[in-house]
């Protein structure tokens, strides 16, 4: 029985081990070797054999440890505060860890970070009422005036830390959006977010209804200001941000401003001047793409509370604006409290992680959500959550390629739940130079002879490079050694040459890396090999052209001569075969008479008997 088990284990794992060995040996250079998991590269010049090998092989191979290229990733949990409920406004922790440093990450490798998410009890909620105050919303406004305290009581059953704010919109104060004699506005911030229900009720009562001309309103323009004006609206850093947009009409989109002669695109920035928005006649309406981007950047949740006749349009918008939902109001908006409560539960019943990774970096999310018995699957979102639900993720960081440009080798990737300010910041450092070419295979690596020529003889530096600091920075990396007849133990040893115009000589030098990776250039001024200097003059040029033409003509005449001789030989062969024929025209077996005579047996000559 034991032998069978051992045989089975060998049968399973031996091909895997052999495959790993084979994959390492298949790498022909250091760069490719280090992208294979568990493979290392030996850069020792005297080493014989496959330079790419497994880590275990490297321990027993005849390769000194200082020459083994094996960049190891280092993952440091910089900020890993445990998950915590909200005992005060600034301390709820719903995502763990909060900051991770991944340094020396290798191109082609994958790294995993375990992450936990749990909805905290009493997590703060900031709710901003953004209300349409055009004339068709008069009855709805009366209902909202009475709902302030009721809504506050309902939301405080969810969290102790609930605050409200109030803003309104109509449309741009220009024909054809409004009547010339009617004073309108694009957005007013009546009340910053605060824990003051009495003030909220008072501000709603004081806000007046305004008549407009066209049916679509400026709700999306006001929405952008409510999102981006963080300080003016009063959004708290540690809170769930919810904008309740209440309207019974459609909203203008980007391009509609041209009807009023407004051509400048909406810039998506805050332009609140105290209470009033002052760019309504300067900037066009925003696009859905802008709104979607800003909602995600500012971690907002948007609830479109609309009447049934326009609900379909907003339901079509909803998938485009991540973190938004649509609720249908009754005709007098009396169900706003119920609508907010239902939409809030819908929003908080799921979690979806999103990131901003790019430039060759990809994040993948694996979890079994709340079902501990189910297998782990790849998904960034989980449903059916409740307060206190713990979700465990494994986030894998995949580096598909080395990003172009050294500035992108250091990236900051932010992972956050949609609609929440909690985040995981990943400081990623990609090591794209694990195998500097000068430290790898001396045969396959490009040389730096041209660059070093400038270091050794600054008079050769071109004018366009002389003013920059690039040459000085590169040359500072080398330890220049001149007039030294002995060569240090460099790896790899590379020979270069400089043609000296002043002495008509070719000057040789060597450069490379010492065992401790110090860059050294050995420059021996005493070596001077005379070099043939060729100068192309007009006479030489004409002579070369004449020679080429003469050779061409000679080859052409030779070809014609050979062809003439071949034709003569073939003709003589034909004449000879004709003369040796063994038949004449009379007995040629191929000759057949043109006509043939036949005798009719029924024909009798000499008449009848």
Coordinates of C-alpha atoms in Angstrom, one line a residue:
X1 CA 0.0 0.0 0.0
X2 CA 2.8 2.4 0.9
X3 CA 4.6 1.6 -2.4
X4 CA 1.4 2.4 -4.3
X5 CA 1.0 5.7 -2.6
X6 CA 4.7 6.6 -3.2
X7 CA 4.3 5.6 -6.9
X8 CA 1.2 7.8 -7.2
X9 CA 2.9 10.8 -5.7
X10 CA 5.9 10.4 -8.0
X11 CA 3.6 10.0 -11.0
X12 CA 1.8 13.2 -10.1
X13 CA 4.6 15.5 -9.1
X14 CA 7.5 14.2 -11.1
X15 CA 6.1 15.6 -14.4
X16 CA 5.5 18.9 -12.7
X17 CA 9.0 19.1 -11.4
X18 CA 10.5 18.1 -14.8
X19 CA 8.3 20.7 -16.5
X20 CA 9.7 23.4 -14.2
X21 CA 13.3 22.3 -14.8
X22 CA 12.6 22.3 -18.6
X23 CA 11.0 25.7 -18.5
X24 CA 13.9 27.2 -16.7
X25 CA 16.4 25.7 -19.1
X26 CA 14.5 27.0 -22.1
X27 CA 15.2 30.7 -21.2
X28 CA 18.2 32.0 -23.2
X29 CA 18.7 35.2 -21.3
X30 CA 18.4 36.6 -17.9
X31 CA 15.4 38.8 -18.6
X32 CA 13.3 35.9 -19.8
X33 CA 14.6 33.7 -17.0
X34 CA 13.4 36.0 -14.2
X35 CA 9.9 36.1 -15.6
X36 CA 9.5 32.3 -15.0
X37 CA 8.4 31.5 -11.4
X38 CA 11.1 30.0 -9.2
X39 CA 13.8 30.4 -11.9
X40 CA 17.1 32.2 -11.3
X41 CA 20.0 33.2 -13.5
X42 CA 23.7 32.6 -13.0
X43 CA 25.8 35.5 -14.4
X44 CA 29.2 34.1 -13.5
X45 CA 31.5 34.2 -16.5
X46 CA 33.2 30.9 -15.7
X47 CA 30.0 29.0 -15.3
X48 CA 29.3 26.1 -17.7
X49 CA 25.9 24.8 -18.3
X50 CA 22.3 26.2 -18.4
X51 CA 22.5 29.6 -16.7
X52 CA 18.7 29.6 -16.0
X53 CA 17.8 27.1 -13.3
X54 CA 15.5 26.6 -10.4
X55 CA 16.4 28.0 -6.9
X56 CA 17.1 24.5 -5.7
X57 CA 19.5 23.8 -8.6
X58 CA 21.3 27.1 -7.9
X59 CA 22.1 25.9 -4.3
X60 CA 24.1 22.9 -5.6
X61 CA 25.3 24.4 -9.0
X62 CA 28.9 25.7 -9.4
X63 CA 27.7 29.3 -9.4
X64 CA 28.8 31.6 -6.6
X65 CA 25.9 33.0 -4.6
X66 CA 26.9 36.6 -5.4
X67 CA 26.4 35.9 -9.1
X68 CA 22.9 34.4 -8.8
X69 CA 20.3 36.9 -10.1
X70 CA 17.1 36.2 -8.0
X71 CA 15.2 39.4 -7.3
X72 CA 12.8 38.6 -4.4
X73 CA 9.6 40.5 -4.0
X74 CA 9.0 42.3 -0.7
X75 CA 5.5 42.8 0.5
X76 CA 5.1 45.2 3.5
X77 CA 1.8 45.9 5.2
X78 CA 2.4 49.5 5.9
X79 CA -1.0 50.2 7.4
X80 CA -3.1 47.2 8.6
X81 CA -5.5 48.6 11.1
X82 CA -8.1 46.0 12.2
X83 CA -11.7 46.3 11.1
X84 CA -13.7 48.5 13.5
X85 CA -17.2 49.7 14.1
X86 CA -18.0 53.4 14.3
X87 CA -17.8 54.6 17.9
X88 CA -17.2 58.1 16.7
X89 CA -17.2 60.0 13.5
X90 CA -13.7 59.4 12.3
X91 CA -12.8 55.8 13.3
X92 CA -14.9 53.2 11.3
X93 CA -12.7 50.8 9.4
X94 CA -14.4 48.6 6.8
X95 CA -11.5 47.6 4.6
X96 CA -8.3 45.9 5.7
X97 CA -5.4 46.4 5.0
X98 CA -5.3 50.1 4.2
X99 CA -1.8 50.4 2.6
X100 CA 0.6 47.8 1.2
X101 CA 4.0 48.2 -0.3
X102 CA 5.0 45.8 -3.0
X103 CA 8.6 46.3 -4.0
X104 CA 10.9 44.5 -6.4
X105 CA 8.0 43.0 -8.3
X106 CA 9.1 41.0 -11.3
X107 CA 7.7 41.3 -14.8
X108 CA 5.6 38.3 -15.7
X109 CA 4.9 37.3 -12.0
X110 CA 1.7 37.3 -9.9
X111 CA 1.4 38.3 -6.3
X112 CA -1.5 37.9 -3.9
X113 CA -2.8 40.2 -1.1
X114 CA -5.5 39.0 1.3
X115 CA -8.2 41.6 1.9
X116 CA -11.2 41.8 4.2
X117 CA -14.3 43.9 4.0
X118 CA -17.0 44.3 6.6
X119 CA -19.8 46.9 6.8
X120 CA -19.5 48.7 10.0
X121 CA -22.4 49.4 12.3
X122 CA -23.3 53.1 12.6
X123 CA -21.2 54.0 9.6
X124 CA -21.8 57.8 9.0
X125 CA -24.3 58.8 6.3
X126 CA -24.3 62.2 4.5
X127 CA -27.5 62.8 2.5
X128 CA -27.8 65.8 0.2
X129 CA -31.2 66.7 -1.2
X130 CA -30.8 68.0 -4.7
X131 CA -34.3 69.2 -5.7
X132 CA -35.9 70.4 -8.9
X133 CA -37.8 73.6 -8.1
X134 CA -39.3 74.2 -11.5
X135 CA -43.1 75.1 -11.5
X136 CA -44.1 71.4 -12.1
X137 CA -42.6 70.4 -8.7
X138 CA -44.7 72.7 -6.5
X139 CA -46.8 69.9 -4.9
X140 CA -43.6 67.8 -4.4
X141 CA -41.9 70.6 -2.6
X142 CA -44.7 70.9 -0.1
X143 CA -44.4 67.2 0.7
X144 CA -40.6 67.4 1.1
X145 CA -41.0 70.3 3.6
X146 CA -42.9 67.9 5.9
X147 CA -40.5 64.9 5.4
X148 CA -37.3 66.3 7.0
X149 CA -37.8 65.1 10.6
X150 CA -39.4 61.8 9.5
X151 CA -36.5 61.0 7.2
X152 CA -34.0 61.9 9.9
X153 CA -35.7 59.5 12.3
X154 CA -35.8 56.7 9.8
X155 CA -32.1 57.1 8.9
X156 CA -31.0 57.3 12.5
X157 CA -32.4 53.8 12.9
X158 CA -29.7 52.8 10.5
X159 CA -26.9 55.0 11.9
X160 CA -26.4 57.4 14.8
X161 CA -24.3 59.6 12.6
X162 CA -26.7 61.0 10.0
X163 CA -26.5 64.5 8.5
X164 CA -28.5 66.3 5.8
X165 CA -28.0 69.1 3.3
X166 CA -30.2 70.8 0.7
X167 CA -29.7 72.3 -2.7
X168 CA -31.9 73.1 -5.7
X169 CA -31.8 73.6 -9.4
X170 CA -33.9 74.9 -12.2
X171 CA -32.1 75.7 -15.5
X172 CA -29.9 78.2 -17.2
X173 CA -31.1 81.8 -17.1
X174 CA -31.3 82.2 -20.9
X175 CA -33.8 81.6 -23.7
X176 CA -34.8 79.0 -24.8
X177 CA -34.2 77.3 -21.3
X178 CA -36.3 80.0 -19.5
X179 CA -38.6 82.9 -20.1
X180 CA -36.7 86.2 -20.6
X181 CA -38.8 87.9 -17.9
X182 CA -38.4 85.0 -15.4
X183 CA -35.2 84.9 -13.2
X184 CA -33.9 81.3 -13.1
X185 CA -30.7 79.7 -11.8
X186 CA -28.7 76.5 -12.6
X187 CA -27.8 75.5 -9.0
X188 CA -28.1 76.9 -5.4
X189 CA -26.5 75.3 -2.3
X190 CA -29.0 76.4 0.3
X191 CA -27.6 74.4 3.2
X192 CA -24.4 72.5 3.8
X193 CA -24.6 69.0 5.2
X194 CA -25.2 69.2 9.0
X195 CA -27.1 67.5 11.8
X196 CA -29.8 70.2 11.9
X197 CA -33.3 69.1 10.9
X198 CA -34.9 72.4 11.8
X199 CA -32.6 74.3 9.5
X200 CA -33.2 71.8 6.7
X201 CA -37.0 72.3 7.0
X202 CA -36.6 76.1 7.1
X203 CA -34.4 76.2 4.0
X204 CA -36.8 74.0 2.0
X205 CA -39.7 76.2 3.0
X206 CA -37.9 79.4 1.9
X207 CA -36.8 78.1 -1.5
X208 CA -39.2 79.4 -4.1
X209 CA -40.7 77.7 -7.2
X210 CA -39.5 79.1 -10.6
X211 CA -41.2 78.9 -14.0
X212 CA -39.1 77.6 -17.0
X213 CA -39.7 77.5 -20.7
X214 CA -38.5 74.1 -22.0
X215 CA -39.2 70.7 -20.4
X216 CA -35.7 69.3 -19.7
X217 CA -34.1 70.9 -16.6
X218 CA -30.5 71.4 -15.5
X219 CA -30.3 68.6 -13.0
X220 CA -27.1 67.0 -14.2
X221 CA -25.3 70.4 -14.2
X222 CA -26.3 70.8 -10.5
X223 CA -25.4 67.2 -9.8
X224 CA -21.8 67.8 -10.9
X225 CA -21.4 70.7 -8.5
X226 CA -22.9 68.7 -5.7
X227 CA -20.3 66.0 -6.3
X228 CA -17.1 68.0 -6.7
X229 CA -17.7 70.9 -4.3
X230 CA -16.5 68.9 -1.3
X231 CA -15.9 71.7 1.2
X232 CA -18.8 73.8 0.1
X233 CA -21.3 70.9 0.3
X234 CA -19.7 69.7 3.6
X235 CA -19.0 66.1 2.7
X236 CA -17.3 64.3 5.6
X237 CA -14.2 62.2 4.8
X238 CA -15.4 59.1 6.7
X239 CA -19.0 58.8 5.6
X240 CA -21.2 57.2 2.9
X241 CA -22.1 60.1 0.5
X242 CA -25.6 60.0 -1.0
X243 CA -27.1 62.5 -3.3
X244 CA -30.9 62.3 -3.7
X245 CA -31.8 64.0 -7.0
X246 CA -35.6 64.7 -7.0
X247 CA -37.2 65.7 -10.3
X248 CA -40.2 65.0 -12.5
X249 CA -38.5 65.8 -15.8
X250 CA -35.6 64.9 -18.1
X251 CA -32.2 66.6 -17.8
X252 CA -30.2 68.4 -20.4
X253 CA -27.0 66.8 -21.6
X254 CA -23.7 67.9 -23.1
X255 CA -24.4 69.7 -26.4
X256 CA -27.7 71.2 -25.4
X257 CA -25.9 74.4 -24.4
X258 CA -25.4 75.3 -28.0
X259 CA -29.1 76.2 -28.2
X260 CA -28.3 79.2 -26.0
X261 CA -25.0 80.0 -27.6
X262 CA -22.9 78.3 -24.8
X263 CA -20.1 76.4 -26.5
X264 CA -17.5 75.9 -23.7
X265 CA -17.6 72.3 -22.4
X266 CA -18.3 71.6 -18.8
X267 CA -14.9 71.2 -17.0
X268 CA -16.2 69.2 -14.1
X269 CA -14.8 71.5 -11.5
X270 CA -16.4 73.4 -8.6
X271 CA -17.6 76.9 -9.4
X272 CA -19.7 77.7 -6.4
X273 CA -19.5 81.3 -5.3
X274 CA -20.9 81.1 -1.8
X275 CA -24.5 79.8 -2.4
X276 CA -24.7 80.4 -6.1
X277 CA -23.2 78.6 -9.1
X278 CA -21.8 81.3 -11.3
X279 CA -20.8 79.3 -14.5
X280 CA -24.3 78.5 -15.7
X281 CA -24.0 80.8 -18.7
X282 CA -20.3 80.0 -19.4
X283 CA -20.2 76.2 -19.4
X284 CA -22.3 73.7 -21.3
X285 CA -24.1 70.8 -19.6
X286 CA -22.0 67.8 -18.5
X287 CA -22.0 64.4 -20.3
X288 CA -23.0 61.1 -18.7
X289 CA -19.3 60.1 -19.1
X290 CA -18.2 63.0 -16.9
X291 CA -20.8 62.2 -14.3
X292 CA -19.9 58.6 -14.2
X293 CA -16.2 59.4 -13.8
X294 CA -16.8 62.0 -11.1
X295 CA -19.2 59.7 -9.1
X296 CA -16.5 57.1 -9.0
X297 CA -13.6 59.5 -8.2
X298 CA -15.5 61.1 -5.3
X299 CA -17.1 57.8 -4.1
X300 CA -20.7 58.9 -4.4
X301 CA -24.0 57.1 -4.4
X302 CA -26.7 58.8 -6.5
X303 CA -30.4 58.1 -6.0
X304 CA -32.6 59.4 -8.9
X305 CA -36.0 59.9 -7.3
X306 CA -38.2 60.5 -10.4
X307 CA -41.8 60.3 -11.5
X308 CA -43.1 57.3 -13.4
X309 CA -43.3 59.1 -16.8
X310 CA -39.5 59.8 -16.9
X311 CA -38.3 56.7 -15.0
X312 CA -37.4 54.8 -18.1
X313 CA -34.9 57.4 -19.2
X314 CA -33.1 57.5 -15.8
X315 CA -33.2 53.7 -15.6
X316 CA -31.3 53.7 -18.9
X317 CA -28.8 56.1 -17.4
X318 CA -28.3 54.1 -14.2
X319 CA -26.0 51.3 -15.6
X320 CA -23.7 54.0 -17.0
X321 CA -23.3 55.8 -13.6
X322 CA -21.7 53.2 -11.3
X323 CA -23.0 53.5 -7.7
X324 CA -26.4 54.9 -8.7
X325 CA -30.0 53.7 -8.4
X326 CA -33.5 54.8 -9.5
X327 CA -36.6 55.1 -7.4
X328 CA -40.1 56.0 -8.6
X329 CA -41.9 58.7 -6.6
X330 CA -45.6 59.1 -6.1
X331 CA -47.2 62.1 -7.7
X332 CA -46.9 64.2 -4.6
X333 CA -43.5 62.8 -3.5
X334 CA -45.0 61.5 -0.2
X335 CA -43.0 58.3 -0.5
X336 CA -39.6 59.9 -0.5
X337 CA -38.7 58.5 3.0
X338 CA -39.7 55.0 2.0
X339 CA -37.9 55.4 -1.3
X340 CA -34.6 56.6 0.4
X341 CA -34.7 53.8 2.9
X342 CA -35.3 51.1 0.2
X343 CA -32.6 52.4 -2.1
X344 CA -30.1 52.7 0.8
X345 CA -30.7 49.1 1.7
X346 CA -30.3 48.1 -1.9
X347 CA -27.0 50.1 -2.1
X348 CA -25.6 48.6 1.1
X349 CA -26.7 45.0 0.4
X350 CA -23.8 44.6 -2.1
X351 CA -20.1 45.4 -2.3
X352 CA -18.0 45.8 -5.5
X353 CA -14.3 46.5 -5.5
X354 CA -12.8 48.6 -8.2
X355 CA -9.3 49.8 -9.0
X356 CA -7.4 52.2 -11.2
X357 CA -4.6 49.8 -12.3
X358 CA -3.1 50.3 -15.8
X359 CA 0.2 50.3 -17.6
X360 CA 0.8 46.6 -17.7
X361 CA -0.7 45.9 -14.3
X362 CA -3.9 44.0 -13.8
X363 CA -5.8 43.2 -10.5
X364 CA -8.1 40.1 -10.2
X365 CA -10.5 39.4 -7.3
X366 CA -11.2 36.0 -5.9
X367 CA -13.8 35.2 -3.1
X368 CA -16.6 32.9 -2.1
X369 CA -18.5 35.9 -0.7
X370 CA -20.7 34.8 2.2
X371 CA -21.0 31.1 1.2
X372 CA -18.1 29.3 3.0
X373 CA -19.1 26.0 1.5
X374 CA -18.9 27.2 -2.1
X375 CA -15.7 27.2 -4.1
X376 CA -13.7 30.4 -4.5
X377 CA -14.6 32.2 -7.8
X378 CA -13.3 35.2 -9.6
X379 CA -15.6 38.2 -9.0
X380 CA -15.2 41.7 -7.6
X381 CA -18.7 41.9 -6.1
X382 CA -20.8 40.1 -3.5
X383 CA -24.6 40.4 -2.8
X384 CA -27.0 39.8 0.1
X385 CA -24.8 41.7 2.6
X386 CA -25.9 42.9 6.0
X387 CA -24.3 45.0 8.6
X388 CA -21.4 43.0 10.0
X389 CA -21.1 40.7 7.0
X390 CA -17.4 39.7 6.5
X391 CA -16.1 39.2 3.0
X392 CA -12.6 37.8 2.4
X393 CA -10.9 38.5 -0.9
X394 CA -7.6 37.4 -2.4
X395 CA -6.5 40.2 -4.7
X396 CA -3.9 39.0 -7.3
X397 CA -1.5 41.6 -8.9
X398 CA -0.5 40.5 -12.4
X399 CA 2.3 42.2 -14.1
X400 CA 1.8 41.5 -17.8
X401 CA 4.6 43.6 -19.1
X402 CA 7.2 46.1 -18.0
X403 CA 5.6 49.5 -18.4
X404 CA 7.3 51.9 -20.8
X405 CA 9.2 54.6 -19.2
X406 CA 10.9 54.5 -15.8
X407 CA 8.3 56.9 -14.3
X408 CA 5.7 54.1 -14.6
X409 CA 7.8 51.5 -12.8
X410 CA 6.5 53.0 -9.6
X411 CA 2.7 53.1 -9.5
X412 CA 0.1 53.7 -6.9
X413 CA -2.9 51.5 -7.4
X414 CA -6.0 52.3 -5.4
X415 CA -8.7 49.6 -4.6
X416 CA -12.0 50.8 -3.1
X417 CA -15.5 49.6 -2.7
X418 CA -17.9 51.4 -5.0
X419 CA -19.6 54.3 -3.3
X420 CA -17.4 54.3 -0.2
X421 CA -14.4 56.3 0.8
X422 CA -12.5 53.3 2.3
X423 CA -9.6 52.3 0.2
X424 CA -6.5 50.0 -0.1
X425 CA -3.5 51.8 -1.5
X426 CA -0.9 49.6 -3.1
X427 CA 2.5 51.2 -3.6
X428 CA 3.8 49.1 -6.5
X429 CA 7.5 49.1 -7.5
X430 CA 8.1 47.0 -10.7
X431 CA 11.7 45.9 -11.1
X432 CA 12.2 46.0 -14.9
X433 CA 16.0 45.9 -14.6
X434 CA 16.5 42.7 -12.6
X435 CA 19.1 41.7 -15.2
X436 CA 21.0 44.8 -16.4
X437 CA 22.2 43.7 -19.7
X438 CA 25.8 44.4 -18.8
X439 CA 25.5 41.9 -16.0
X440 CA 24.0 39.1 -18.0
X441 CA 25.3 37.2 -21.0
X442 CA 28.2 39.0 -22.5
X443 CA 27.5 37.6 -25.9
X444 CA 23.9 38.7 -26.3
X445 CA 24.1 42.1 -24.7
X446 CA 24.5 45.4 -26.5
X447 CA 27.6 47.4 -25.7
X448 CA 28.0 50.9 -24.3
X449 CA 31.1 51.8 -26.3
X450 CA 29.5 54.9 -27.9
X451 CA 28.3 56.3 -24.6
X452 CA 31.7 55.7 -22.9
X453 CA 33.5 57.4 -25.7
X454 CA 31.9 60.7 -24.5
X455 CA 32.9 60.0 -20.9
X456 CA 36.5 59.4 -21.9
X457 CA 36.8 62.2 -24.4
X458 CA 34.3 65.1 -23.6
X459 CA 35.4 66.9 -26.7
X460 CA 33.4 64.4 -28.7
X461 CA 30.1 65.3 -27.1
X462 CA 27.7 66.6 -29.7
X463 CA 26.4 70.2 -29.2
X464 CA 22.8 69.1 -28.6
X465 CA 23.9 66.8 -25.8
X466 CA 26.5 69.2 -24.3
X467 CA 23.9 71.4 -22.7
X468 CA 22.0 68.5 -21.0
X469 CA 23.1 66.7 -17.9
X470 CA 22.5 63.2 -19.3
X471 CA 26.1 62.6 -20.3
X472 CA 27.4 63.8 -16.9
X473 CA 24.9 61.6 -15.0
X474 CA 25.7 58.5 -17.0
X475 CA 29.5 59.0 -16.8
X476 CA 29.2 59.5 -13.0
X477 CA 28.1 55.9 -12.7
X478 CA 31.6 54.7 -13.9
X479 CA 34.8 54.5 -12.0
X480 CA 37.3 55.7 -14.6
X481 CA 40.8 54.1 -14.4
X482 CA 43.3 55.5 -16.9
X483 CA 46.9 54.4 -17.8
X484 CA 46.6 51.1 -16.0
X485 CA 48.3 48.2 -17.8
X486 CA 46.5 45.6 -15.7
X487 CA 42.9 44.8 -16.2
X488 CA 40.7 44.2 -13.1
X489 CA 38.4 41.1 -13.0
X490 CA 35.5 42.6 -14.9
X491 CA 32.2 40.9 -15.7
X492 CA 31.6 40.8 -18.6
X493 CA 34.8 42.0 -20.2
X494 CA 34.0 44.2 -23.2
X495 CA 36.5 45.8 -25.6
X496 CA 35.8 49.0 -27.4
X497 CA 37.8 51.3 -29.7
X498 CA 38.0 55.0 -30.4
X499 CA 39.4 56.4 -33.6
X500 CA 41.5 59.4 -32.8
X501 CA 41.5 61.9 -35.7
X502 CA 44.4 63.8 -34.2
X503 CA 46.9 60.8 -34.3
X504 CA 45.2 58.7 -37.0
X505 CA 45.2 55.9 -34.4
X506 CA 42.7 53.5 -33.0
X507 CA 42.7 53.6 -29.2
X508 CA 41.4 50.5 -27.3
X509 CA 39.8 50.3 -23.9
X510 CA 37.8 47.8 -21.8
X511 CA 34.9 48.2 -19.4
X512 CA 32.7 46.0 -17.2
X513 CA 31.5 45.3 -13.7
X514 CA 33.6 44.0 -10.8
X515 CA 32.4 41.2 -8.5
X516 CA 30.7 43.8 -6.2
X517 CA 28.8 45.3 -9.2
X518 CA 31.0 48.4 -9.3
X519 CA 31.1 49.8 -12.8
X520 CA 34.7 50.3 -14.0
X521 CA 36.3 51.5 -17.2
X522 CA 39.9 50.7 -17.8
X523 CA 41.4 53.2 -20.3
X524 CA 45.0 52.5 -21.4
X525 CA 46.4 55.5 -23.3
X526 CA 49.6 53.6 -24.2
X527 CA 47.8 51.3 -26.7
X528 CA 47.6 52.9 -30.1
X529 CA 47.1 50.7 -33.1
X530 CA 47.6 52.6 -36.4
X531 CA 44.5 52.5 -38.5
X532 CA 44.0 52.9 -42.2
X533 CA 42.2 56.1 -42.9
X534 CA 40.2 56.0 -46.1
X535 CA 39.1 59.2 -47.8
X536 CA 36.7 59.2 -50.7
X537 CA 37.9 61.7 -53.3
X538 CA 36.1 62.5 -56.6
X539 CA 38.8 60.7 -58.7
X540 CA 38.5 57.6 -56.6
X541 CA 34.7 57.7 -56.9
X542 CA 34.9 57.9 -60.7
X543 CA 37.4 55.1 -60.8
X544 CA 35.1 52.9 -58.6
X545 CA 32.1 53.7 -60.9
X546 CA 34.2 52.9 -64.0
X547 CA 35.3 49.6 -62.5
X548 CA 31.8 48.6 -61.7
X549 CA 30.6 49.4 -65.2
X550 CA 33.5 47.5 -66.8
X551 CA 32.9 44.4 -64.6
X552 CA 29.2 44.5 -65.6
X553 CA 30.0 44.7 -69.3
X554 CA 32.5 41.8 -69.0
X555 CA 30.0 39.6 -67.3
X556 CA 27.4 40.5 -70.0
X557 CA 29.8 39.5 -72.8
X558 CA 30.7 36.3 -71.0
X559 CA 27.1 35.4 -70.7
X560 CA 26.5 36.0 -74.4
X561 CA 29.5 34.0 -75.4
X562 CA 28.4 31.0 -73.3
X563 CA 24.9 31.2 -74.8
X564 CA 26.4 31.3 -78.4
X565 CA 28.6 28.2 -77.7
X566 CA 25.6 26.4 -76.3
X567 CA 23.5 27.1 -79.4
X568 CA 26.2 25.9 -81.8
X569 CA 26.6 22.7 -79.8
X570 CA 22.8 22.0 -80.0
X571 CA 22.7 22.7 -83.7
X572 CA 25.6 20.3 -84.5
X573 CA 23.9 17.6 -82.5
X574 CA 20.7 18.0 -84.5
X575 CA 22.6 17.8 -87.9
X576 CA 24.5 14.7 -86.8
X577 CA 21.3 12.9 -85.8
X578 CA 19.6 13.8 -89.1
X579 CA 22.5 12.3 -91.1
X580 CA 22.5 9.0 -89.2
X581 CA 18.9 8.1 -90.0
X582 CA 18.5 4.4 -91.3
X583 CA 15.5 4.9 -93.6
X584 CA 14.6 7.0 -96.6
X585 CA 11.5 8.7 -97.6
X586 CA 10.5 5.5 -99.6
X587 CA 10.5 3.1 -96.6
X588 CA 10.0 5.4 -93.8
X589 CA 7.7 3.5 -91.4
X590 CA 6.0 6.7 -90.5
X591 CA 5.0 7.4 -94.1
X592 CA 1.5 6.4 -95.1
X593 CA -0.1 6.8 -98.6
X594 CA -2.7 9.4 -99.0
X595 CA -5.2 6.9 -100.6
X596 CA -6.0 3.1 -100.6
X597 CA -7.7 0.8 -103.3
X598 CA -10.2 -1.9 -102.3
X599 CA -11.6 -4.7 -104.6
X600 CA -15.4 -5.4 -104.5
X601 CA -16.0 -9.2 -104.4
X602 CA -19.5 -8.7 -105.8
X603 CA -18.3 -7.0 -108.9
X604 CA -17.7 -9.2 -112.0
X605 CA -15.8 -8.0 -114.9
X606 CA -16.8 -9.0 -118.5
X607 CA -20.6 -8.8 -118.1
X608 CA -23.3 -11.3 -116.9
X609 CA -23.4 -15.1 -117.5

